[in-house]
Short mmCIF file of C-alpha atoms in Angstrom, two decimals:
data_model
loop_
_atom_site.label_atom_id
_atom_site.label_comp_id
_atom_site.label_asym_id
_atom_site.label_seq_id
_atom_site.Cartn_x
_atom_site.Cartn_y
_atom_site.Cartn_z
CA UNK P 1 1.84 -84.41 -28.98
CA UNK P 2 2.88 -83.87 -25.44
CA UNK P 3 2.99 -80.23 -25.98
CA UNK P 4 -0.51 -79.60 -27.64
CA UNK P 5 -2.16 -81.10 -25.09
CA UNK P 6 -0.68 -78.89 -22.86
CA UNK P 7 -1.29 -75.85 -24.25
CA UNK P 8 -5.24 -76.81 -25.01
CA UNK P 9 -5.31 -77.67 -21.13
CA UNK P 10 -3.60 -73.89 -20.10
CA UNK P 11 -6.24 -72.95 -22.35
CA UNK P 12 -9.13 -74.02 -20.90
CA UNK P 13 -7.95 -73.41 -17.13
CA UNK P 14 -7.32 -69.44 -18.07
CA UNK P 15 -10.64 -69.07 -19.59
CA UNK P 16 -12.45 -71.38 -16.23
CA UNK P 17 -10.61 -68.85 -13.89
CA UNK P 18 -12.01 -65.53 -16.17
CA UNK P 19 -15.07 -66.76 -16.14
CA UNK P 20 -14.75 -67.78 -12.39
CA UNK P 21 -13.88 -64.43 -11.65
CA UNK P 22 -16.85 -62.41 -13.55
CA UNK P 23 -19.20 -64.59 -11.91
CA UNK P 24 -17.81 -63.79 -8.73
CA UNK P 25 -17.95 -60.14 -9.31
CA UNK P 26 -21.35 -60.19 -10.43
CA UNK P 27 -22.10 -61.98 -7.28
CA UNK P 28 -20.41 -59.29 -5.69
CA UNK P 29 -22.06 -56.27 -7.38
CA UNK P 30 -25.53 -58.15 -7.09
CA UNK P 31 -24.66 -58.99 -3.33
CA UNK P 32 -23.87 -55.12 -2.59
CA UNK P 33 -27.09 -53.56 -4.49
CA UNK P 34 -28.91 -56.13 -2.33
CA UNK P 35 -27.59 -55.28 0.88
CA UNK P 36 -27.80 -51.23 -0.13
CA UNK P 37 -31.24 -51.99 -1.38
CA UNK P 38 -31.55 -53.77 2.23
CA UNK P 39 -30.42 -50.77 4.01
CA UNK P 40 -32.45 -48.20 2.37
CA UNK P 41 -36.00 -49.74 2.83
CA UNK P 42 -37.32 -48.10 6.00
CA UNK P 43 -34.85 -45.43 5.61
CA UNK P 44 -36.13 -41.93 6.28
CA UNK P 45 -33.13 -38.99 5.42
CA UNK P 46 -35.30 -36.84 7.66
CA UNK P 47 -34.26 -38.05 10.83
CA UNK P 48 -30.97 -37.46 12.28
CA UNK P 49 -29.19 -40.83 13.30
CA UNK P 50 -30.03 -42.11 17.11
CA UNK P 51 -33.58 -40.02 16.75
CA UNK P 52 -34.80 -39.15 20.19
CA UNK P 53 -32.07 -40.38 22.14
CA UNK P 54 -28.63 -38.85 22.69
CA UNK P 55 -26.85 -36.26 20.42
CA UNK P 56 -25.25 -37.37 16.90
CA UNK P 57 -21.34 -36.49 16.99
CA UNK P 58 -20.29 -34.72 14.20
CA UNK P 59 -16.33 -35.03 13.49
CA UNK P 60 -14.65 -32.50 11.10
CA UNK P 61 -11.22 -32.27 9.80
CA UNK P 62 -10.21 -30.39 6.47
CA UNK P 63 -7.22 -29.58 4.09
CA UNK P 64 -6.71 -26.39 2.73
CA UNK P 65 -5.75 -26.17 -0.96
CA UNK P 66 -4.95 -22.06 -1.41
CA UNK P 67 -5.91 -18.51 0.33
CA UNK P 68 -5.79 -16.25 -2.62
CA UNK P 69 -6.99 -13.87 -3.12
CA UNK P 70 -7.05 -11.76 0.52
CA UNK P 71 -8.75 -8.32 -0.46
CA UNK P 72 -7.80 -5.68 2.38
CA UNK P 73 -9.92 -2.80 0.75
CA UNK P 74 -13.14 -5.71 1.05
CA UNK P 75 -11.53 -7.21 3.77
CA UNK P 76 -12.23 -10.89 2.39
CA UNK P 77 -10.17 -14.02 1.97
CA UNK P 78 -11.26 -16.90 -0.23
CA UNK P 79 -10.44 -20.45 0.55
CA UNK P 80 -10.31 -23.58 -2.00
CA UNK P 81 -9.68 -26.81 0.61
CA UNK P 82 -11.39 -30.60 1.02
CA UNK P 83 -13.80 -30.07 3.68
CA UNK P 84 -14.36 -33.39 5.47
CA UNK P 85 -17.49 -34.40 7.88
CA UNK P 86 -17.17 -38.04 10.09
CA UNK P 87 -20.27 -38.98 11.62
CA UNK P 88 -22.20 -42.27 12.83
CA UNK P 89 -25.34 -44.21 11.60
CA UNK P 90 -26.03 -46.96 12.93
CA UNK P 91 -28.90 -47.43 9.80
CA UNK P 92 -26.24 -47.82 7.57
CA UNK P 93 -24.04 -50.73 9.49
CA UNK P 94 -23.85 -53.32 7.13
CA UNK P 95 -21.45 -56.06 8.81
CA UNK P 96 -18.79 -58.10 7.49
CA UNK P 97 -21.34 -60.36 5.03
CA UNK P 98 -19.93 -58.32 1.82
CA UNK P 99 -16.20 -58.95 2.97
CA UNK P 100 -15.36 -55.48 2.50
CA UNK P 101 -14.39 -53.33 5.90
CA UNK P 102 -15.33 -49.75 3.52
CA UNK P 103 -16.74 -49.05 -0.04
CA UNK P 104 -17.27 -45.35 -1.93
CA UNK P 105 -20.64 -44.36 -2.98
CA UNK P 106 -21.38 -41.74 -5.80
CA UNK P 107 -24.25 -40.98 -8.08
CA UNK P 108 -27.14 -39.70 -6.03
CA UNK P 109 -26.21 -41.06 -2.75
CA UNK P 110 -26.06 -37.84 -1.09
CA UNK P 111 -29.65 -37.83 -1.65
CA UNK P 112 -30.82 -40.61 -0.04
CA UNK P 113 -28.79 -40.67 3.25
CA UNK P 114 -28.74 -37.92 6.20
CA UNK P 115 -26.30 -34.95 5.85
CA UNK P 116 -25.37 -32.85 8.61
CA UNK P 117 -26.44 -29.27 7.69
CA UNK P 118 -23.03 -27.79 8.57
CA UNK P 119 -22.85 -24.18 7.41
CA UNK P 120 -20.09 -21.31 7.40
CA UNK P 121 -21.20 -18.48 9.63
CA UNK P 122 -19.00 -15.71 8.16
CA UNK P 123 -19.06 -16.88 3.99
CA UNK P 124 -19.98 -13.92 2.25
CA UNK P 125 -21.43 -15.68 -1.09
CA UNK P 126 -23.90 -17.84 0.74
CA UNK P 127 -23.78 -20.16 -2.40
CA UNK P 128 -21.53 -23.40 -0.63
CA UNK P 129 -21.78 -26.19 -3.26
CA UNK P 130 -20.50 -29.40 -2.43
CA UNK P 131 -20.75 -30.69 -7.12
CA UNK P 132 -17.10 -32.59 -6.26
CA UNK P 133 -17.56 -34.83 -3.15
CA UNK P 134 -16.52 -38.51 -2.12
CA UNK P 135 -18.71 -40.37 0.52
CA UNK P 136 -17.25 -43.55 2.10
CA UNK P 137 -19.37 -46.17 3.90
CA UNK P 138 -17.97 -48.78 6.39
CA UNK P 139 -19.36 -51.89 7.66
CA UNK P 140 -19.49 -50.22 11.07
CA UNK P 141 -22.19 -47.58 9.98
CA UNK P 142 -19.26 -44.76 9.83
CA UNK P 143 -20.00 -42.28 7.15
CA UNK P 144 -17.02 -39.93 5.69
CA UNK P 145 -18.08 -36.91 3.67
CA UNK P 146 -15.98 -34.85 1.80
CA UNK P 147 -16.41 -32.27 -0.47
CA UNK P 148 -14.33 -29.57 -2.60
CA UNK P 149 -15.26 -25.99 -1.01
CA UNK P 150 -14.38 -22.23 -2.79
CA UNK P 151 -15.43 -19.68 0.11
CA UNK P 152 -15.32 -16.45 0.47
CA UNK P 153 -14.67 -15.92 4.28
CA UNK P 154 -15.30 -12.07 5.67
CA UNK P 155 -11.72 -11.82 7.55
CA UNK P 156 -11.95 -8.22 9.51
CA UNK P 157 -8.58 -6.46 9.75
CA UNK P 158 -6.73 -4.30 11.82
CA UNK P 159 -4.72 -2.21 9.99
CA UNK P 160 -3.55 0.21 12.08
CA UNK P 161 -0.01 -1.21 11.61
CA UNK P 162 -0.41 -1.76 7.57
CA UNK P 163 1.89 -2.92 6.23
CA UNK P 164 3.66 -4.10 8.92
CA UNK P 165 1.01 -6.00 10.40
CA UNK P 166 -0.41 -9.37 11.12
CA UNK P 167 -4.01 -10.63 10.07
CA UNK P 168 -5.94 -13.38 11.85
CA UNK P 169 -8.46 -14.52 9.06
CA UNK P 170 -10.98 -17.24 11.34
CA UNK P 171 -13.09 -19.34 9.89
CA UNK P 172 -16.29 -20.40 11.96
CA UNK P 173 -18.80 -23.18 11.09
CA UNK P 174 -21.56 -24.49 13.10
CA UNK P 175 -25.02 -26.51 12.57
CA UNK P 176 -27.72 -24.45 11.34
CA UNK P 177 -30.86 -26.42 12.80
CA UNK P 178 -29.42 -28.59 15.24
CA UNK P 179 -29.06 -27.40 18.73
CA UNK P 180 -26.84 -29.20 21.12
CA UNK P 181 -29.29 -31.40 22.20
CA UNK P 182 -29.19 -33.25 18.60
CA UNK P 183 -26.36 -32.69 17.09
CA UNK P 184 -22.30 -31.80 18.25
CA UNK P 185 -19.23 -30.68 16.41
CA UNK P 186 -16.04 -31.61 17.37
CA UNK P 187 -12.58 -31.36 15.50
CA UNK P 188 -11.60 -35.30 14.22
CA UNK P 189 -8.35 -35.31 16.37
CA UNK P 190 -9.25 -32.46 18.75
CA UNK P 191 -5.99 -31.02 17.72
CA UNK P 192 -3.82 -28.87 15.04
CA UNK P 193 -4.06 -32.31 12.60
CA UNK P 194 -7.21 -31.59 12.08
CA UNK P 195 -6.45 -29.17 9.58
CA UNK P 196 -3.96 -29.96 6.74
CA UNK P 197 -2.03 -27.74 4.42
CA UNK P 198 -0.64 -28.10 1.24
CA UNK P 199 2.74 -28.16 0.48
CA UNK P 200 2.82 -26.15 -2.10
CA UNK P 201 0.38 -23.08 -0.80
CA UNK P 202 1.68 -19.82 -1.20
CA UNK P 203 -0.09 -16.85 -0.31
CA UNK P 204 0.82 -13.15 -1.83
CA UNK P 205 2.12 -10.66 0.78
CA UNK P 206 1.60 -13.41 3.56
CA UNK P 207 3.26 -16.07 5.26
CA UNK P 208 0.62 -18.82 7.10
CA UNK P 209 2.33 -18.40 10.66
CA UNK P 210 0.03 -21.10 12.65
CA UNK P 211 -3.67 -22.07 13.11
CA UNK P 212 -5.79 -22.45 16.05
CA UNK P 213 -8.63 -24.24 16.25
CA UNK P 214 -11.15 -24.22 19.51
CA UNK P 215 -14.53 -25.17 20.15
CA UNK P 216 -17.62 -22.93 21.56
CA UNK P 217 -21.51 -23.02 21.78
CA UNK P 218 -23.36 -20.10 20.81
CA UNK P 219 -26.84 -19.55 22.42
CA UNK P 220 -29.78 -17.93 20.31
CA UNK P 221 -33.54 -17.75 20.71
CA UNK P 222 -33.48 -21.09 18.97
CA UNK P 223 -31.07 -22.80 21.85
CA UNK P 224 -27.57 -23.57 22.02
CA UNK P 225 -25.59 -24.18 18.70
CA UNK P 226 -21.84 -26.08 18.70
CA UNK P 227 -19.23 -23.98 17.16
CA UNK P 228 -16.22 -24.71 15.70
CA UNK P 229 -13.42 -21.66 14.92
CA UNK P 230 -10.00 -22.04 13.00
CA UNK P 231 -7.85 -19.14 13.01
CA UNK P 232 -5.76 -18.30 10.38
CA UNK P 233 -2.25 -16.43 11.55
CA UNK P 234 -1.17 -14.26 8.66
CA UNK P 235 1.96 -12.18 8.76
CA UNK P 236 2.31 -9.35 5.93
CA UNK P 237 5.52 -9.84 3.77
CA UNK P 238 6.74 -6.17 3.84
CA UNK P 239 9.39 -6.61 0.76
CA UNK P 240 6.51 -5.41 -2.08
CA UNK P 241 5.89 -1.98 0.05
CA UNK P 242 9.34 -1.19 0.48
CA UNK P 243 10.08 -1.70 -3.02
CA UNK P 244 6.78 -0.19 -4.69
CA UNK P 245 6.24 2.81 -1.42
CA UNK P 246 9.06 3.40 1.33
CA UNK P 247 11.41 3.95 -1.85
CA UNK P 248 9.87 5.45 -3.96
CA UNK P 249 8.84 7.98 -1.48
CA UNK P 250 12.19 8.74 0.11
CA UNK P 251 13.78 9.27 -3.28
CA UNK P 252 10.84 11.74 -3.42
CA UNK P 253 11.83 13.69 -0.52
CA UNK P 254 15.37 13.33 -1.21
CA UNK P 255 14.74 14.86 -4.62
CA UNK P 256 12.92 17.98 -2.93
CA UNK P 257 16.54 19.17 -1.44
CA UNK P 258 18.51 19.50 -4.63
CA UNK P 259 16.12 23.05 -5.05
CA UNK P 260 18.88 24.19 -1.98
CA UNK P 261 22.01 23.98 -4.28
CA UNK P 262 19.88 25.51 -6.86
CA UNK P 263 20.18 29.20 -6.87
CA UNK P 264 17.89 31.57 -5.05
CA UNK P 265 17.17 33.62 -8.10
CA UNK P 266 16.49 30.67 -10.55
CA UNK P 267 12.40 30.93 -9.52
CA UNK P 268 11.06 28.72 -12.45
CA UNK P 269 13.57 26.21 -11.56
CA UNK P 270 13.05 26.17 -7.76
CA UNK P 271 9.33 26.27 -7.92
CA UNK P 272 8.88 23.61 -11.10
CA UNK P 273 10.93 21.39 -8.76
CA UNK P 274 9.11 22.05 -5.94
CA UNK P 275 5.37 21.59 -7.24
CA UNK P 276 6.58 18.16 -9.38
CA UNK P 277 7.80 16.59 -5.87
CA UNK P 278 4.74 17.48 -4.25
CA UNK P 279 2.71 16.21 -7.01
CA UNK P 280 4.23 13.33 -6.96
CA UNK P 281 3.78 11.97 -3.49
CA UNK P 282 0.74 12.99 -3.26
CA UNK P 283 -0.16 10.52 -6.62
CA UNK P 284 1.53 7.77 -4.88
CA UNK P 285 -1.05 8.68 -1.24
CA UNK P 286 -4.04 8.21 -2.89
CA UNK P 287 -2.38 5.26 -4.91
CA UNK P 288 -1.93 3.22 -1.81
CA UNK P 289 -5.39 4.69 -0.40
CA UNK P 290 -7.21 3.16 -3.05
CA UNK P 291 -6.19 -0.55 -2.54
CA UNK P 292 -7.28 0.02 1.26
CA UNK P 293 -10.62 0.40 3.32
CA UNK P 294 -12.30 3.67 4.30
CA UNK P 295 -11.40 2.97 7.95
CA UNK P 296 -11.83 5.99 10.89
CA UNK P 297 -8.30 5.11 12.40
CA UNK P 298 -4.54 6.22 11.19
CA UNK P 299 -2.45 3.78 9.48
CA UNK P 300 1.28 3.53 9.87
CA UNK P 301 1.43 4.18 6.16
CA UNK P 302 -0.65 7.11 6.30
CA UNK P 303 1.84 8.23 9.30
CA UNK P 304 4.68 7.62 6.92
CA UNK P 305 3.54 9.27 3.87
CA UNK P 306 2.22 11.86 5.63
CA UNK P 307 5.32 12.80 7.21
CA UNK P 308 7.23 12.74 4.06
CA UNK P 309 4.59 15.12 2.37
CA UNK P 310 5.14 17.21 5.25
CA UNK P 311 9.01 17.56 4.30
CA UNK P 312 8.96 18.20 0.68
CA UNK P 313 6.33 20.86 1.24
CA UNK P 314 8.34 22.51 4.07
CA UNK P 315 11.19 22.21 0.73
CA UNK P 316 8.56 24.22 -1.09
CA UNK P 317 7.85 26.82 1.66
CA UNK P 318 11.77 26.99 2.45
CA UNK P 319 11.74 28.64 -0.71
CA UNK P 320 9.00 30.90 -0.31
CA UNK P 321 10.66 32.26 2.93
CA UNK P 322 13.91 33.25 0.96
CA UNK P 323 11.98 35.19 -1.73
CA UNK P 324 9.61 37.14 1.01
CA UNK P 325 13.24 38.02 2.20
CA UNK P 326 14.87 39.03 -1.12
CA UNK P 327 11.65 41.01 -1.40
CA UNK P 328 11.86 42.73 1.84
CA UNK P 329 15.93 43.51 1.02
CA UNK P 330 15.01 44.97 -2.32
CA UNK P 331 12.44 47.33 -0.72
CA UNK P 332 14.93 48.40 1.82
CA UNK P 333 17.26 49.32 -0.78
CA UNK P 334 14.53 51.20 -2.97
CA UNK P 335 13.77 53.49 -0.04
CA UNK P 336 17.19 54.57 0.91
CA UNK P 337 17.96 58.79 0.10
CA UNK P 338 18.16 59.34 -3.34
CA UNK P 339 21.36 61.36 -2.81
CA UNK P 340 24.19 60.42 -0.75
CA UNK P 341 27.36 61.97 0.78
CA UNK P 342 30.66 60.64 -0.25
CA UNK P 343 33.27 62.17 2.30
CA UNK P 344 36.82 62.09 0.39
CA UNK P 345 38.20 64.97 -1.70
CA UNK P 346 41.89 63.71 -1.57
CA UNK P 347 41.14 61.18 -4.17
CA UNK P 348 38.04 60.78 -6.31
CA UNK P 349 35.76 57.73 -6.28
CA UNK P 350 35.83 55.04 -8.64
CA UNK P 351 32.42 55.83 -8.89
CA UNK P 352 33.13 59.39 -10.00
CA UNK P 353 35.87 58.11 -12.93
CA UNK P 354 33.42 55.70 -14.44
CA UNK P 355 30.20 58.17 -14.51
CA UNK P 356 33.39 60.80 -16.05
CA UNK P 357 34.22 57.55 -18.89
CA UNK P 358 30.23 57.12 -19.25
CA UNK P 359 29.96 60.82 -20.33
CA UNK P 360 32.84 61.45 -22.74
CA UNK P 361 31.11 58.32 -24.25
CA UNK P 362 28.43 59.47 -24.86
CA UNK P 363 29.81 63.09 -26.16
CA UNK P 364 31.58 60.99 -28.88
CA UNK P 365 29.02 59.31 -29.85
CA UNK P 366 27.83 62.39 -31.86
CA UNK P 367 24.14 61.24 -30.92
CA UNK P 368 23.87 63.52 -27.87
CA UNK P 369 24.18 67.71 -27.90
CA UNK P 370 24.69 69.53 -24.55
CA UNK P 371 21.83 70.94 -23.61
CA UNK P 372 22.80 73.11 -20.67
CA UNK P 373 24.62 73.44 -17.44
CA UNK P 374 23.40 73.73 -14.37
CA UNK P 375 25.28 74.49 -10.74
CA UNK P 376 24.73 73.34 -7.62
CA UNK P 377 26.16 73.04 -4.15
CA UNK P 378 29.55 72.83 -5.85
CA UNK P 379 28.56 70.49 -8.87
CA UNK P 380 28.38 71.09 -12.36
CA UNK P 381 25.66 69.08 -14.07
CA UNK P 382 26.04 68.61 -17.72
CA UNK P 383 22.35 67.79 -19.32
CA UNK P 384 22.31 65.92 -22.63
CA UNK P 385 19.52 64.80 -24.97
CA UNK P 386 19.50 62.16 -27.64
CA UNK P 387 18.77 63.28 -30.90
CA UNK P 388 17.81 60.30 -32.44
CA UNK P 389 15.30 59.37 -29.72
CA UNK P 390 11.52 59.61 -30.45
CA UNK P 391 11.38 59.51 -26.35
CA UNK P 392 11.64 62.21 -23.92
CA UNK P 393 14.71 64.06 -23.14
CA UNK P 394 17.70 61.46 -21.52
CA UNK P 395 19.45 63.35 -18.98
CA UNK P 396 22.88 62.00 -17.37
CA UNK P 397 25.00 63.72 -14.43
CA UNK P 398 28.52 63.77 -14.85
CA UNK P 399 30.70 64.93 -11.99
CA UNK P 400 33.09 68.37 -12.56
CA UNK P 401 35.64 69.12 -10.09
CA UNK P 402 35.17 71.13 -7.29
CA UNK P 403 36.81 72.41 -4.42
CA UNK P 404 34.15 71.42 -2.18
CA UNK P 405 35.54 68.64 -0.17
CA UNK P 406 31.71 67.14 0.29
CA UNK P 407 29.62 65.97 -2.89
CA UNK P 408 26.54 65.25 -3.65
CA UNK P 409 25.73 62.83 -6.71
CA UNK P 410 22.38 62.68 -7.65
CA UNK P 411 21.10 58.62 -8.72
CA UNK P 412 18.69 58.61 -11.30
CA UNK P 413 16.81 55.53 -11.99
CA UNK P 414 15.28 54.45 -15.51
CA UNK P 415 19.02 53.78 -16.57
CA UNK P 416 20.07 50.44 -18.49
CA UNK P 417 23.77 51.27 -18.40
CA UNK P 418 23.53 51.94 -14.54
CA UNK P 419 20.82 49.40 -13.45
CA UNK P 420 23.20 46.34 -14.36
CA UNK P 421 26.34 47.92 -13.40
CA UNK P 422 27.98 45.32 -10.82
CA UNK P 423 29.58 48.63 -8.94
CA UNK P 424 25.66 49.61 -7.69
CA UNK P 425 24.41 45.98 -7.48
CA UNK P 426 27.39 43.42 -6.57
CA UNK P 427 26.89 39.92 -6.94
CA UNK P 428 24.80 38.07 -3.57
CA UNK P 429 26.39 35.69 -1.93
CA UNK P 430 24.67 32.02 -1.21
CA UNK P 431 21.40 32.64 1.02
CA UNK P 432 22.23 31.40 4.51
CA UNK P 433 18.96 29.74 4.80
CA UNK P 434 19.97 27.26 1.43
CA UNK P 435 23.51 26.30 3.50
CA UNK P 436 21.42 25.21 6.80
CA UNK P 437 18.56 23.67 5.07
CA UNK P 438 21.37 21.50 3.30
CA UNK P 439 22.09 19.88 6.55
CA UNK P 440 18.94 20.26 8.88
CA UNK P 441 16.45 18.45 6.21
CA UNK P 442 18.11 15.00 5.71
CA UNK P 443 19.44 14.99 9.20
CA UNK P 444 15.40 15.54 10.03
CA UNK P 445 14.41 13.19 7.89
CA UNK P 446 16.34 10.74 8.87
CA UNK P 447 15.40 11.36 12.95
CA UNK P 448 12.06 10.62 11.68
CA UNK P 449 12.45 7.40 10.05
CA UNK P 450 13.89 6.42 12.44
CA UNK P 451 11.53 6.92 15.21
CA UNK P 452 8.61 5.71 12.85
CA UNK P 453 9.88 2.47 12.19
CA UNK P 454 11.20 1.77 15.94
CA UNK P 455 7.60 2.77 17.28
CA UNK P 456 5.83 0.36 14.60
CA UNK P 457 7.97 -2.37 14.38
CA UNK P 458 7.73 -3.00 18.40
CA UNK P 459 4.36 -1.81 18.90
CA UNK P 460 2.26 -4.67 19.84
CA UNK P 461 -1.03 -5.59 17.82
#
C-alpha cells in the first residue's frame, strides 16, 4: 500500500517538473522574440553603429583551414579558413533581463543587422560568399561574425631562385566604403594569435614558415581606407625537383659520355646516341617551362638545365670534331705520290712477297691469261685480264727481280684484295680526343654543379 502511493506521488512530481520546465522555456523563447522584436523596431541596417560620432572599431581574427592549390604558372593561391569580424553596437545591447550573457542567431539575421563591408583587395574571383556563417550576440551589444571563406588570393612570385626559393603569399583586406573617419580595422589581439592554423594543414611543395600581420591606411580620391595585411612565409620543398628534374637530367648528361668509349668509326651509334640525349633534355626544358610563368628574368632552373644542354651538345659536337679530323687524315693520305721509293735491295719487302703470292694466285686460278709484259726503270710488269669478266680489263703489277737496287711499285686503286689489306691500312689506335674527353667532361660537370648550387643556395632573395 505504502509502495503505490509512492510511486503515484514520483509520478505526478516528474510530470509537474516537465511541464514546469516547457513552460519555462516557452517563457524563455517568447521572452527572447520579445526583446529581439524590441531591439529591431527603430532599427535602420543603413547606418553604421555610433552614426555621426566617432569611428566604429572593427576587430578581425581568422583560422585558416588549407592553401591548396598554389599555381606558380597563374601565380594564385586559394585559401579555405573561418574568417571572423568583432565589432560593437550599442543598438543591439540587450542587458542581463534574458539571463543569458550571449545567444547565436541564424535564419535571416544577417539581413536585418549592420555588416561591415570588409572586402579582399587582391581575390581574383570577386565572388566572396559568406552561405556558412555563425553570428553571436551578447548582452553587451558585441556582435561576432564568422563566416566560411574559399579565395582565390593573386600571390606574385619571385622566381628567380625556382625551385629553391621562398614565396610570401599576403593577403590584404580593407573596408570598401568606409574611410577612417567611420570605420577602423584592427587585428582582435594585435598580434600573431590573431590568425590560427590548423593542425593538420599541409601544403604541396611548401612548408608555412611564419605569418606577419601589420596594419596600414591607404589614401584614394575617396579618403583614407584602414588596411589590414597577413603575410604568408612559404618555403619550396625541393625533394619533388630533385627527384622528377636534377636527376633525371644528370643521368642525361652522364649518358651523353658513354659515345667516348664507343668507337670513332661506329657513326650510327655515336650520332643515334648523341641526338636521343639531346632530345631528351630538351623534352624535359619545356616540361618544366610549361608548369611556370612567361616571366622576362632567368630562373635558376633555366640556369641549370641550360647548362646541362650545353654539355651533352658539346658530347655531340666532340664527335663531330673527330670525324672533320678522320676526314682531313684520309685526304692527306689520298694525295700522297702514287709511286713510292723503297730503298733496300739486300732483302725484299714483305710487301714485294705478298703482291709475288697475290700473282701466282691468280695465274692458278686458270681465270686470268697474260696479256703482256711491259719494262720499266728496272721492273717487269706482268698485265693480266679476267676472262670471265663482262668488265674492263683487270690489270695487277707483280714485282720481277732486278738488279736495280731502287724500285718503283706502282699502287693502283679500284682493288678489293688491296683496299682491305691491313699491310696498306693498319688498324687506328683510340682517338686522343675520346681518352681526354673521358676525364675533362665529368670533371666539368661536376665544377659546375657545384658552383650552381653554392651561388643559389646562399644567394639572398
Amino acid at each position: 500500500m505504502f509502495s503505490s502511493i509512492l510511486f503515484v506521488g514520483l509520478t505526478l512530481a516528474k510530470e509537474f517538473l516537465i511541464s514546469h520546465a516547457v513552460y519555462n522555456a516557452d517563457s524563455n523563447n517568447t521572452r527572447t522574440t520579445l526583446v529581439l522584436k524590441t531591439l529591431f523596431e527603430g532599427y535602420d541596417k543603413r547606418l553604421r553603429p555610433n552614426f555621426g560620432g566617432p569611428p566604429c572599431k572593427v576587430n578581425i581574427s581568422m583560422h585558416v583551414l588549407s592553401m591548396v592549390p598554389i599555381k606558380e604558372i597563374d601565380m594564385e593561391a586559394t585559401f579555405v579558413m573561418f574568417f571572423r569580424q568583432h565589432w560593437f553596437d550599442p543598438r543591439l545591447a540587450y542587458g542581463p533581463t534574458l539571463g543569458m550573457p550571449k545567444m547565436k542567431l541564424s535564419g535571416n539575421i544577417v539581413d536585418q543587422v549592420w555588416i561591415p563591408d570588409t572586402y579582399f583587395v587582391n581575390d581574383l574571383t570577386q565572388k566572396t560568399s559568406c552561405a556558412d556563417f555563425m553570428f553571436e550576440l551578447s548582452q553587451e551589444g558585441v556582435i561576432t561574425h564568422s563566416c566560411r571563406l574559399k579565395l582565390s588570393l593573386y600571390c606574385p612570385m619571385n622566381l628567380r631562385k625556382f625551385p629553391m626559393d621562398e614565396q610570401v603569399c599576403e593577403m590584404i583586406f580593407e573596408s570598401y566604403s568606409y574611410s577612417t573617419e567611420d570605420m577602423i580595422l584592427s587585428w582582435l589581439t594585435g598580434g600573431k594569435d590573431s590568425i590560427g592554423v590548423s593542425g593538420e594543414l599541409q601544403i604541396p611543395q611548401y612548408t608555412l614558415k611564419k605569418i606577419e600581420i601589420s596594419m596600414k591606411s591607404h589614401e584614394y580620391s575617396t579618403g583614407n581606407f584602414s588596411t589590414l595585411l597577413a603575410r604568408f612565409h612559404l618555403q619550396r620543398q625541393i625533394g619533388y625537383y630533385i627527384l622528377q628534374q636534377f636527376i633525371p637530367t644528370v643521368l642525361i648528361v652522364a649518358l651523353s659520355w658513354v659515345g667516348f668509349w664507343i668507337d670513332e668509326r661506329s657513326v650510327p651509334a655515336r650520332v643515334s646516341l648523341g641526338i636521343t640525349t639531346v632530345l631528351s633534355i630538351t623534352t624535359l626544358m619545356f616540361g618544366i617551362q610549361s608548369s611556370l610563368p612567361r616571366v622576362g628574368y632567368v630562373k635558376a632552373i633555366d640556369v641549370f638545365i641550360l647548362g646541362s644542354f650545353l654539355f651533352v651538345f658539346a658530347a655531340l659536337l666532340e664527335f663531330a670534331v673527330i670525324c672533320s679530323f678522320a676526314n682531313a687524315s684520309s685526304s692527306k693520305r689520298e694525295r700522297r705520290p702514287k709511286e713510292k721509293q723503297v730503298a733496300s735491295y739486300e732483302k725484299p719487302s714483305v710487301i714485294f712477297e705478298e703482291m709475288n703470292d697475290v700473282e701466282k694466285n691468280y695465274q692458278e686460278s686458270g681465270t686470268f691469261r697474260q696479256v703482256f709484259d711491259t719494262k720499266r726503270d728496272g721492273i717487269t710488269e706482268k698485265h693480266y685480264r679476267d676472262e670471265n669478266s663482262n668488265y674492263s680489263t683487270s690489270f695487277i703489277p707483280t714485282l720481277a727481280m732486278s738488279t736495280t737496287p731502287w724500285f718503283s711499285i706502282k699502287r693502283r686503286t679500284g682493288n678489293a684484295r688491296f683496299s682491305n689489306n691491313p699491310v696498306f691500312f693498319p688498324k687506328l689506335k683510340p682517338c686522343k680526343i675520346d681518352r681526354h674527353c673521358r676525364k675533362l667532361f665529368p670533371l666539368a660537370y661536376a665544377l659546375y654543379l657545384s658552383i650552381y648550387f653554392a651561388i643559389y643556395f646562399f644567394m639572398p632573395v
